[in-house]
Amino acid sequence: MSSALNLSHEPVTKIPHGKLVMWAFLASELMFFSGFFGAFIVLRNANYDTFGQGSALLSWPLALVNTFILIGSSLTMAMCIYHLERKNNRFFQLFLGLTILGGFGFLIVKFIEYSSKFEHGLFPGQEHHTLFFSFYFMMTGFHAIHVIAGMIPMSFMWFKSFTKKGYPYPVKVETLGLYWHFVDLMWIFIFPALYLMIPYHGAIGGH
Amino acid sequence: MGDIFKVFNMMAWFPENVSTFGAELDNLFGVIYYLSVVIFFLTFGIMGYFLIKYRHKEGRKGYNYHGNNIVELTWTILPTILFAGLGLYTDSAWAETKYSHKVPVADVEILVLGKQFGWYAMYPGADGKFGRNAYTDRSARHLMSTTNPFGIDSTDEAGMDDFVTENQFKIPVNSNVVVRGSSIDVLHSFFLPHMRVKQDVIPGLWMKIWFNAFKTGNYELACAELCGGGHYSMRAEYEILSKSGYDKWLDQKNSDVKQLRMMSAGTTEPAPIVEESHPASH
Amino acid sequence: MSETSVVTPDSGTMDVGHHDHHELPWYRKYLFSTDHKVIAKQFMIAALFFMFVGGAFALFIRWQLAYPGKPIPVIGSILPASWVTEPMSGVITPEFFTQLLTMHGSVMIFLVIIPLAAGMFGNFCIPLMIGTDDMALPRLNMWSFWLVPPAGLIMMAGFYTETGYAAAGWTSYPPLSALTGLPVFTISGQTLWLIALFMIGFSSIMGAVNYVTTIMNKRAKGMKLFDMPLTVWALFITAIIITLGTPVLAAALTMLFMDNFLHTSFFLPDSLVTSSHYAGGGQPVLWQHIFWFYSHPAVYIMILPLMGVVSDVLATFSRKPIYGYKAMVFALSGIAFLGFIVWGHHMFQSGMNPLLGTTFVLSTIVIAVPSSIKVFNWLGTLWRGDIRFTSAMLSGLAFVSMFIIGGLSGVFMASAAVDIFIHDTYFIVAHIHYVLFGGSLFGIFAGIYYWFPKMYGRMLNETWGRRHLFWTFIAFNCTFFPMHVLGLAGHMRRIYDPNVYDFLKGLSGLNEFITISAIVLGFAQLILVANIFHSLIWGKKAGRNPWNANTLEWAAPEHPGHGNFDTDITVYRGPYEFCVEGRELDYWPQWEPGESISVHHHTIAVSKEESENKVFGAH
Amino acid sequence: MGHDHGNVIPSYMKVFYTLCTLTVLTVVAAKSLHFPASWGTPGDILHVSIGVIIAVIKVIAVMYIFMHLKFDHPFLRFLVYVPAFLFVVLTFALNFLESWDYIH
Ligand code: HEA
Ligand code: HEA
Ligand code: CUA
Ligand SMILES: [Cu+2]
């Protein structure tokens, strides 16, 4: 019915609905992580030494590897949208595949990191934790959940692209791409915050 | 009938004020109250007038008018000035009561601890100085326990004469009492209604609270922050004594402490609780 | 859901939309519907159900305060054993009392007012008032509703845990809310509360991003942003607050959940004597900051939509354009923006740096300015009107007047020095209820009375509506006005038994009076329920535009089906053109073609040529 | 889509290289610039600001190019600037939190 009426017109802002919803949602996500970062900054300053000790126990080279993986997958994500918009299905598949692979790579490295922490008896909470590791697991954990949540629809699109019609919705890929870049973006903050920016001066204490 | 009007005479309901800065705070309340009354009658009056005057009648027509920027501006700017003025006007009282650099030199210094569900107060004893405890030395915090809530280091000479009272304390009249308040478990709020004092106490921090009473008598201390099922019963009493009465009480306590110390000589015990009451026992 | 009963039997002919769609199975139509109107009704029914629950909790609280130690009448003897001091005694325990007030606050705020204000009005009004067929993403919209009932159930499931319901107040300050005394990985009422709030928050966000997109993208042809009714503006701004505020709460909830469930210590300092197995290092006040960073904007989430609704109601029934439309929009935005920088006024006595207190005094006091602008503009709207006292109008007027009282009591607390004494006393409780009941709930009543005809195609009974409002208004003021007095006398909030204190001894008469009024207030709401059910079946049929209003929803059929409209919608003018000079009718709908010019804040209908000449210059 | 800006691959690559370089730069800065402990808080602030500034540059690059913020509707920029501002407000106020008055 509504096709006969003028109610369902093209979006007033020219931004597709899904994409605008995604942007609004990302604004929301930004505030979500703001809550964590705000708390992190305060408690870091109040517990400078224990945070320094905790940070020193992390393996920044592994995190560096992960940073490169995420940057790379952000690039391949941008590329795959570019190629889908130009109907280069082969390249679309290639770059989306690489993006998914990046996601897997990230998670594998994360897994290695986590299991070495668990081996050393570092958990969030309970008797032996320090506040730093609560933050570490919470922030990287939420980030990892976001990675996984992004990979699910991505894999779906990837498999769909092998059907006869290919993957026909560039806007959806673009929307997912926004999300994926956001995940990268959060890591850009998490990486220095947790791994780098808490110099440990030993027992002297920075403050 | 008079009772009904008493409901609107707000200022009459305040509990008696015994604090030097209390009257100022009450007055500020009064200022805002009378301002509000004026605004109330103004707005309600205008509204009632319009409602009656412009109620629907045969032949009446609404007035197509979209508003006027000058009017809008007026009733933006005027309240802004009024409100900002009000904020600044009340700020000096706030600064006086709460800013830590405005806290006067202490005539009497007490440590207060909230716990579920009651209050401890600690006095520095005969030497007028606290020994090493969780307040004076942060590293003594690990000494805190249910039997030693203040984390008193019993090896410190200076702390030998410190004593603790439970659910009650006494202060002298016309003296600056500086209270350092904290908690051993959850949040509580140190509320002296008659003194117009309220300050949450937080485990891990020592809040600076001060007041000066101008009248003697027995009053109550309440907890104003939800702290569990027994929150309502977290009541304590305090007595404001004349200066000489207070000194007498202090001497009494000091000798009590000495006695207790002698009896338990050799054992390393934290400051004894010399006086307790359970006003809210049930 | 009882949605089945709401489709009036013979409205079929008007449900133009239905015939062109596949006949959906019943569960798609009434349960998992993606139609925004059905979702709105679902929000309404769920929220009104929870209002009963929350109201019942309130009456328990009131009984205990008026008659401490006396058994609760009628149902006292059948209360669960864990709620009462001795089996069958009917006297509730202090622990249960704290659970009651926590659940009362949480239910009323998160399961009643927010779902009604943002969920129900957001869903119902936005697509209809901007003249479109549905939300931008209808399916997302459906999920935003379907997270709420499970969340409510999870919150209520606290009853089955070892510790009972959450018991730390709706603000859930740690350490109290974190120290459950239970081993790790044990679910307590508090844990469930945290989970439930997380879900409700997520639901709000899903709804809000949808509203933002719908309003930005789907406005009818010709509708500029400044042609939107104030209800839509208010909901738009509310949606932005939700989008940016709620996730911060989610972060705080996550941290508190970890403290509570995994025994981390984000909010727990060192050396908690009674629970030494916590590692410490955290800060209790941190929670308060993050919580209020959300929850102050949240109180505006609860009132802004209703400010919009009331603006529309006032304009329609005064038969006048709203006074200062743009000023109203700017005031809404101002409140929203300032709302994010005043959170510290809840924490004046919390041990926050007193210097910060001073800055928060100023920002808080400034936020009263846009509220004043709104009040004055409402009064200006009444000025020289042609006022019709319908039930909707009466609720709207109650909203304005009660909001003034509630707002003025806010100004007391906004001054940090005055707040020292009244913080955490019944003065605050009075403020809460004047703004939330007197404000939000009366606004919701106004909206229900106003849009019921469009929702269900039938009119609510006006006589009963008036009776409902009369009794509610009287009982409301008798219940909550004396609470100011209690507060001034020093009566702390959240206490189980005021008689423990000597200085509160004289207040028991007042407490009794409040309780009796509260019971009347509760029963008065039954009139509304009865009216709703009565009118659903026997109500007078509503035409398309029973109030002769201007906004687009009244262009839709009297009981719109899927797709909302049966004609093209093009918008020609702003939403408040009442009594335009040069027109026979005293209203001029937005969708009706016609030319006009604007002279000195008046609108004049003219012929096409005249308007092209634009002698006086259009606005 | 809708807005096709020709061949964007070179600018994508530029962003990619920038991101990689800046990442290396952060690590190098963090690991080599050890301000003496005696500098106390100012040293810490300096150290952190370097990391934050680099991160912000990276984020801007990602947002503006990868996420097309540069080419899109201004409302989207509103959706980024406002949370960013609120974040600053929140952290700024929070850092007053542990009021030095009360620490003892
Ligand atoms: C809908 C909800 C709502 C609304 C709109 C408001 C509005 C306001 N609130 Fe309220 N508030 C709550 C809900 C709300 N509040 C709740 C739930 C709590 C308690 C939370 C808890 O602890 O459990 C609370 C607590 C609360 C406190 C904390 C008190 C304490 O715990 O010690 C403060 C302190 O500043 C405050 C202030 C204000 C102010 C200044 C406004 C302003 O926006 C009001 C502005 C309105 C007016 C000023 C009136 C109209 C104007 C005029 C008639 C103009 C004429 C006036 C002049 C020219 C002077 N509120
Ligand atoms: C919108 C929010 C809202 C509403 C409507 C109410 C309604 C009521 N509240 Fe509310 N109250 C709060 C929000 C609300 N409250 C909050 C946030 C707190 C703070 C909690 C805390 O401290 O943590 C609080 C705290 C609070 C206290 C303080 C508790 C304490 O600190 O010890 C008291 C005490 O008297 C009280 C009483 C009441 C009463 C008697 C009502 C009456 O108005 C209730 C009467 C209503 C009914 C009995 C049910 C009515 C509804 C229906 C009958 C349904 C209608 C159905 C249809 C239309 C279909 N409330
Ligand atoms: Cu302690 Cu309430
Ligand atoms: Cu507030």
CSV table of N, CA and C in Angstrom, one decimal, chain A residues 118-200:
chain,number,residue,atom,x,y,z
A,118,PHE,N,46.4,-16.5,32.9
A,118,PHE,CA,45.8,-17.5,33.7
A,118,PHE,C,46.8,-18.4,34.4
A,119,GLU,N,47.8,-18.8,33.6
A,119,GLU,CA,48.9,-19.7,34.1
A,119,GLU,C,49.5,-19.1,35.3
A,120,HIS,N,49.7,-17.8,35.2
A,120,HIS,CA,50.4,-17.1,36.3
A,120,HIS,C,49.4,-16.7,37.4
A,121,GLY,N,48.2,-17.2,37.3
A,121,GLY,CA,47.3,-17.0,38.4
A,121,GLY,C,46.7,-15.6,38.4
A,122,LEU,N,46.7,-15.0,37.3
A,122,LEU,CA,46.1,-13.6,37.2
A,122,LEU,C,44.7,-13.7,36.7
A,123,PHE,N,43.8,-13.5,37.5
A,123,PHE,CA,42.4,-13.5,37.1
A,123,PHE,C,41.7,-12.1,37.5
A,124,PRO,N,40.6,-11.9,36.9
A,124,PRO,CA,39.9,-10.7,37.4
A,124,PRO,C,39.2,-11.2,38.7
A,125,GLY,N,39.3,-10.4,39.7
A,125,GLY,CA,38.5,-10.7,40.9
A,125,GLY,C,39.2,-11.7,41.8
A,126,GLN,N,38.5,-12.1,42.8
A,126,GLN,CA,38.9,-13.0,43.8
A,126,GLN,C,40.1,-12.6,44.5
A,127,GLU,N,40.7,-13.5,45.2
A,127,GLU,CA,41.7,-13.2,46.2
A,127,GLU,C,42.9,-12.5,45.7
A,128,HIS,N,43.4,-13.0,44.6
A,128,HIS,CA,44.8,-12.5,44.2
A,128,HIS,C,44.8,-11.5,43.1
A,129,HIS,N,43.7,-10.9,42.8
A,129,HIS,CA,43.7,-10.0,41.7
A,129,HIS,C,44.3,-8.7,42.1
A,130,THR,N,44.7,-7.9,41.2
A,130,THR,CA,44.9,-6.5,41.5
A,130,THR,C,43.9,-5.8,40.6
A,131,LEU,N,43.6,-4.6,41.0
A,131,LEU,CA,42.6,-3.8,40.3
A,131,LEU,C,43.0,-3.7,38.8
A,132,PHE,N,44.3,-3.6,38.5
A,132,PHE,CA,44.8,-3.4,37.2
A,132,PHE,C,44.3,-4.6,36.3
A,133,PHE,N,44.4,-5.8,36.8
A,133,PHE,CA,43.9,-6.9,36.0
A,133,PHE,C,42.4,-7.0,35.9
A,134,SER,N,41.7,-6.5,36.8
A,134,SER,CA,40.3,-6.4,36.6
A,134,SER,C,40.0,-5.5,35.4
A,135,PHE,N,40.7,-4.4,35.3
A,135,PHE,CA,40.5,-3.5,34.2
A,135,PHE,C,41.0,-4.2,32.9
A,136,TYR,N,42.1,-4.8,33.0
A,136,TYR,CA,42.7,-5.5,31.8
A,136,TYR,C,41.7,-6.5,31.2
A,137,PHE,N,41.2,-7.3,32.1
A,137,PHE,CA,40.3,-8.4,31.6
A,137,PHE,C,38.9,-7.8,31.1
A,138,MET,N,38.5,-6.8,31.9
A,138,MET,CA,37.2,-6.2,31.5
A,138,MET,C,37.3,-5.5,30.1
A,139,MET,N,38.3,-4.6,30.0
A,139,MET,CA,38.3,-3.8,28.8
A,139,MET,C,38.7,-4.7,27.6
A,140,THR,N,39.8,-5.5,27.7
A,140,THR,CA,40.1,-6.3,26.6
A,140,THR,C,39.0,-7.3,26.3
A,141,GLY,N,38.4,-7.8,27.4
A,141,GLY,CA,37.3,-8.8,27.2
A,141,GLY,C,36.2,-8.2,26.4
A,142,PHE,N,35.7,-7.0,26.8
A,142,PHE,CA,34.6,-6.4,26.0
A,142,PHE,C,35.1,-6.1,24.6
A,143,HIS,N,36.3,-5.7,24.4
A,143,HIS,CA,36.8,-5.5,23.1
A,143,HIS,C,36.8,-6.8,22.3
A,144,ALA,N,37.2,-7.9,22.9
A,144,ALA,CA,37.2,-9.2,22.2
A,144,ALA,C,35.8,-9.6,21.8
A,145,ILE,N,34.8,-9.3,22.7
A,145,ILE,CA,33.4,-9.7,22.4
A,145,ILE,C,33.0,-8.9,21.2
A,146,HIS,N,33.4,-7.6,21.1
A,146,HIS,CA,33.1,-6.8,20.0
A,146,HIS,C,33.7,-7.4,18.7
A,147,VAL,N,34.9,-7.9,18.8
A,147,VAL,CA,35.5,-8.5,17.6
A,147,VAL,C,34.7,-9.7,17.2
A,148,ILE,N,34.4,-10.5,18.1
A,148,ILE,CA,33.6,-11.7,17.8
A,148,ILE,C,32.2,-11.3,17.2
A,149,ALA,N,31.6,-10.3,17.8
A,149,ALA,CA,30.3,-9.9,17.3
A,149,ALA,C,30.4,-9.4,15.9
A,150,GLY,N,31.5,-8.8,15.6
A,150,GLY,CA,31.7,-8.3,14.2
A,150,GLY,C,31.9,-9.4,13.2
A,151,MET,N,32.6,-10.5,13.7
A,151,MET,CA,33.0,-11.5,12.8
A,151,MET,C,31.8,-12.4,12.3
A,152,ILE,N,30.8,-12.4,13.2
A,152,ILE,CA,29.7,-13.3,12.8
A,152,ILE,C,29.0,-12.9,11.6
A,153,PRO,N,28.5,-11.6,11.5
A,153,PRO,CA,27.8,-11.2,10.3
A,153,PRO,C,28.8,-11.1,9.1
A,154,MET,N,30.1,-10.9,9.4
A,154,MET,CA,31.1,-10.8,8.4
A,154,MET,C,31.2,-12.2,7.7
A,155,SER,N,31.3,-13.2,8.5
A,155,SER,CA,31.4,-14.6,7.9
A,155,SER,C,30.1,-14.9,7.1
A,156,PHE,N,29.0,-14.4,7.6
A,156,PHE,CA,27.8,-14.7,6.9
A,156,PHE,C,27.8,-14.1,5.5
A,157,MET,N,28.3,-12.8,5.5
A,157,MET,CA,28.3,-12.1,4.2
A,157,MET,C,29.3,-12.8,3.3
A,158,TRP,N,30.4,-13.3,3.9
A,158,TRP,CA,31.4,-13.9,3.1
A,158,TRP,C,30.9,-15.2,2.4
A,159,PHE,N,30.2,-16.0,3.2
A,159,PHE,CA,29.7,-17.2,2.6
A,159,PHE,C,28.6,-16.9,1.6
A,160,LYS,N,27.8,-15.9,1.9
A,160,LYS,CA,26.8,-15.5,0.9
A,160,LYS,C,27.4,-15.0,-0.4
A,161,SER,N,28.6,-14.5,-0.3
A,161,SER,CA,29.1,-13.9,-1.6
A,161,SER,C,29.5,-15.0,-2.5
A,162,PHE,N,29.6,-16.3,-2.1
A,162,PHE,CA,29.9,-17.4,-3.0
A,162,PHE,C,28.7,-17.9,-3.7
A,163,THR,N,27.5,-17.5,-3.3
A,163,THR,CA,26.3,-17.9,-4.0
A,163,THR,C,26.2,-17.2,-5.4
A,164,LYS,N,25.3,-17.6,-6.2
A,164,LYS,CA,25.2,-17.1,-7.6
A,164,LYS,C,25.1,-15.6,-7.6
A,165,LYS,N,24.2,-15.1,-6.8
A,165,LYS,CA,24.0,-13.7,-6.8
A,165,LYS,C,25.1,-12.8,-6.2
A,166,GLY,N,26.0,-13.5,-5.5
A,166,GLY,CA,27.0,-12.7,-4.8
A,166,GLY,C,26.4,-12.1,-3.6
A,167,TYR,N,27.1,-11.2,-3.0
A,167,TYR,CA,26.5,-10.5,-1.8
A,167,TYR,C,26.0,-9.1,-2.3
A,168,PRO,N,24.6,-9.0,-2.3
A,168,PRO,CA,24.1,-7.8,-3.0
A,168,PRO,C,23.9,-6.5,-2.2
A,169,TYR,N,24.3,-6.5,-1.0
A,169,TYR,CA,24.0,-5.3,-0.2
A,169,TYR,C,25.2,-4.5,0.2
A,170,PRO,N,25.7,-3.7,-0.7
A,170,PRO,CA,26.9,-2.9,-0.3
A,170,PRO,C,26.7,-2.1,1.0
A,171,VAL,N,25.5,-1.5,1.2
A,171,VAL,CA,25.2,-0.7,2.3
A,171,VAL,C,25.4,-1.4,3.6
A,172,LYS,N,25.0,-2.7,3.6
A,172,LYS,CA,25.1,-3.4,4.8
A,172,LYS,C,26.6,-3.7,5.1
A,173,VAL,N,27.4,-3.9,4.1
A,173,VAL,CA,28.8,-4.1,4.4
A,173,VAL,C,29.4,-2.8,4.9
A,174,GLU,N,29.0,-1.7,4.3
A,174,GLU,CA,29.5,-0.4,4.7
A,174,GLU,C,29.2,-0.2,6.2
A,175,THR,N,27.9,-0.5,6.6
A,175,THR,CA,27.5,-0.4,7.9
A,175,THR,C,28.3,-1.2,8.9
A,176,LEU,N,28.5,-2.5,8.5
A,176,LEU,CA,29.3,-3.3,9.3
A,176,LEU,C,30.8,-2.8,9.3
A,177,GLY,N,31.2,-2.2,8.2
A,177,GLY,CA,32.5,-1.7,8.2
A,177,GLY,C,32.7,-0.6,9.2
A,178,LEU,N,31.7,0.3,9.4
A,178,LEU,CA,31.8,1.3,10.4
A,178,LEU,C,32.0,0.7,11.8
A,179,TYR,N,31.3,-0.4,12.0
A,179,TYR,CA,31.4,-1.0,13.3
A,179,TYR,C,32.8,-1.5,13.5
A,180,TRP,N,33.3,-2.2,12.4
A,180,TRP,CA,34.7,-2.8,12.5
A,180,TRP,C,35.7,-1.7,12.7
A,181,HIS,N,35.6,-0.6,12.0
A,181,HIS,CA,36.6,0.5,12.3
A,181,HIS,C,36.5,1.0,13.7
A,182,PHE,N,35.3,1.0,14.2
A,182,PHE,CA,35.1,1.4,15.6
A,182,PHE,C,35.9,0.5,16.6
A,183,VAL,N,35.8,-0.8,16.3
A,183,VAL,CA,36.5,-1.8,17.1
A,183,VAL,C,38.0,-1.5,17.1
A,184,ASP,N,38.5,-1.2,15.9
A,184,ASP,CA,39.9,-0.8,15.7
A,184,ASP,C,40.2,0.4,16.6
A,185,LEU,N,39.3,1.3,16.5
A,185,LEU,CA,39.4,2.6,17.1
A,185,LEU,C,39.6,2.5,18.6
A,186,MET,N,38.8,1.6,19.2
A,186,MET,CA,38.8,1.4,20.6
A,186,MET,C,40.2,0.8,21.0
A,187,TRP,N,40.7,-0.1,20.1
A,187,TRP,CA,41.9,-0.7,20.4
A,187,TRP,C,43.0,0.3,20.4
A,188,ILE,N,42.9,1.3,19.5
A,188,ILE,CA,43.9,2.4,19.5
A,188,ILE,C,44.0,3.1,20.8
A,189,PHE,N,42.9,3.1,21.6
A,189,PHE,CA,43.0,3.7,22.9
A,189,PHE,C,43.5,2.7,24.0
A,190,ILE,N,42.9,1.5,23.8
A,190,ILE,CA,43.2,0.5,24.9
A,190,ILE,C,44.7,0.1,24.9
A,191,PHE,N,45.3,0.0,23.7
A,191,PHE,CA,46.7,-0.4,23.6
A,191,PHE,C,47.6,0.5,24.4
A,192,PRO,N,47.6,1.8,24.2
A,192,PRO,CA,48.5,2.6,25.0
A,192,PRO,C,48.1,2.7,26.4
A,193,ALA,N,46.8,2.7,26.7
A,193,ALA,CA,46.3,2.9,28.0
A,193,ALA,C,46.7,1.7,28.9
A,194,LEU,N,46.6,0.5,28.4
A,194,LEU,CA,46.9,-0.6,29.3
A,194,LEU,C,48.3,-1.0,29.2
A,195,TYR,N,48.9,-1.0,28.0
A,195,TYR,CA,50.2,-1.6,27.8
A,195,TYR,C,51.4,-0.6,27.9
A,196,LEU,N,51.1,0.6,27.6
A,196,LEU,CA,52.3,1.5,27.5
A,196,LEU,C,52.4,2.6,28.4
A,197,MET,N,51.2,3.2,28.8
A,197,MET,CA,51.3,4.5,29.4
A,197,MET,C,51.3,4.4,31.0
A,198,ILE,N,51.8,3.3,31.5
A,198,ILE,CA,51.9,3.3,32.9
A,198,ILE,C,53.4,2.9,33.2
A,199,PRO,N,54.3,3.8,33.1
A,199,PRO,CA,55.7,3.4,33.4
A,199,PRO,C,55.8,3.0,34.8
A,200,TYR,N,56.6,1.9,35.0
A,200,TYR,CA,56.8,1.4,36.3
A,200,TYR,C,58.2,1.8,36.8
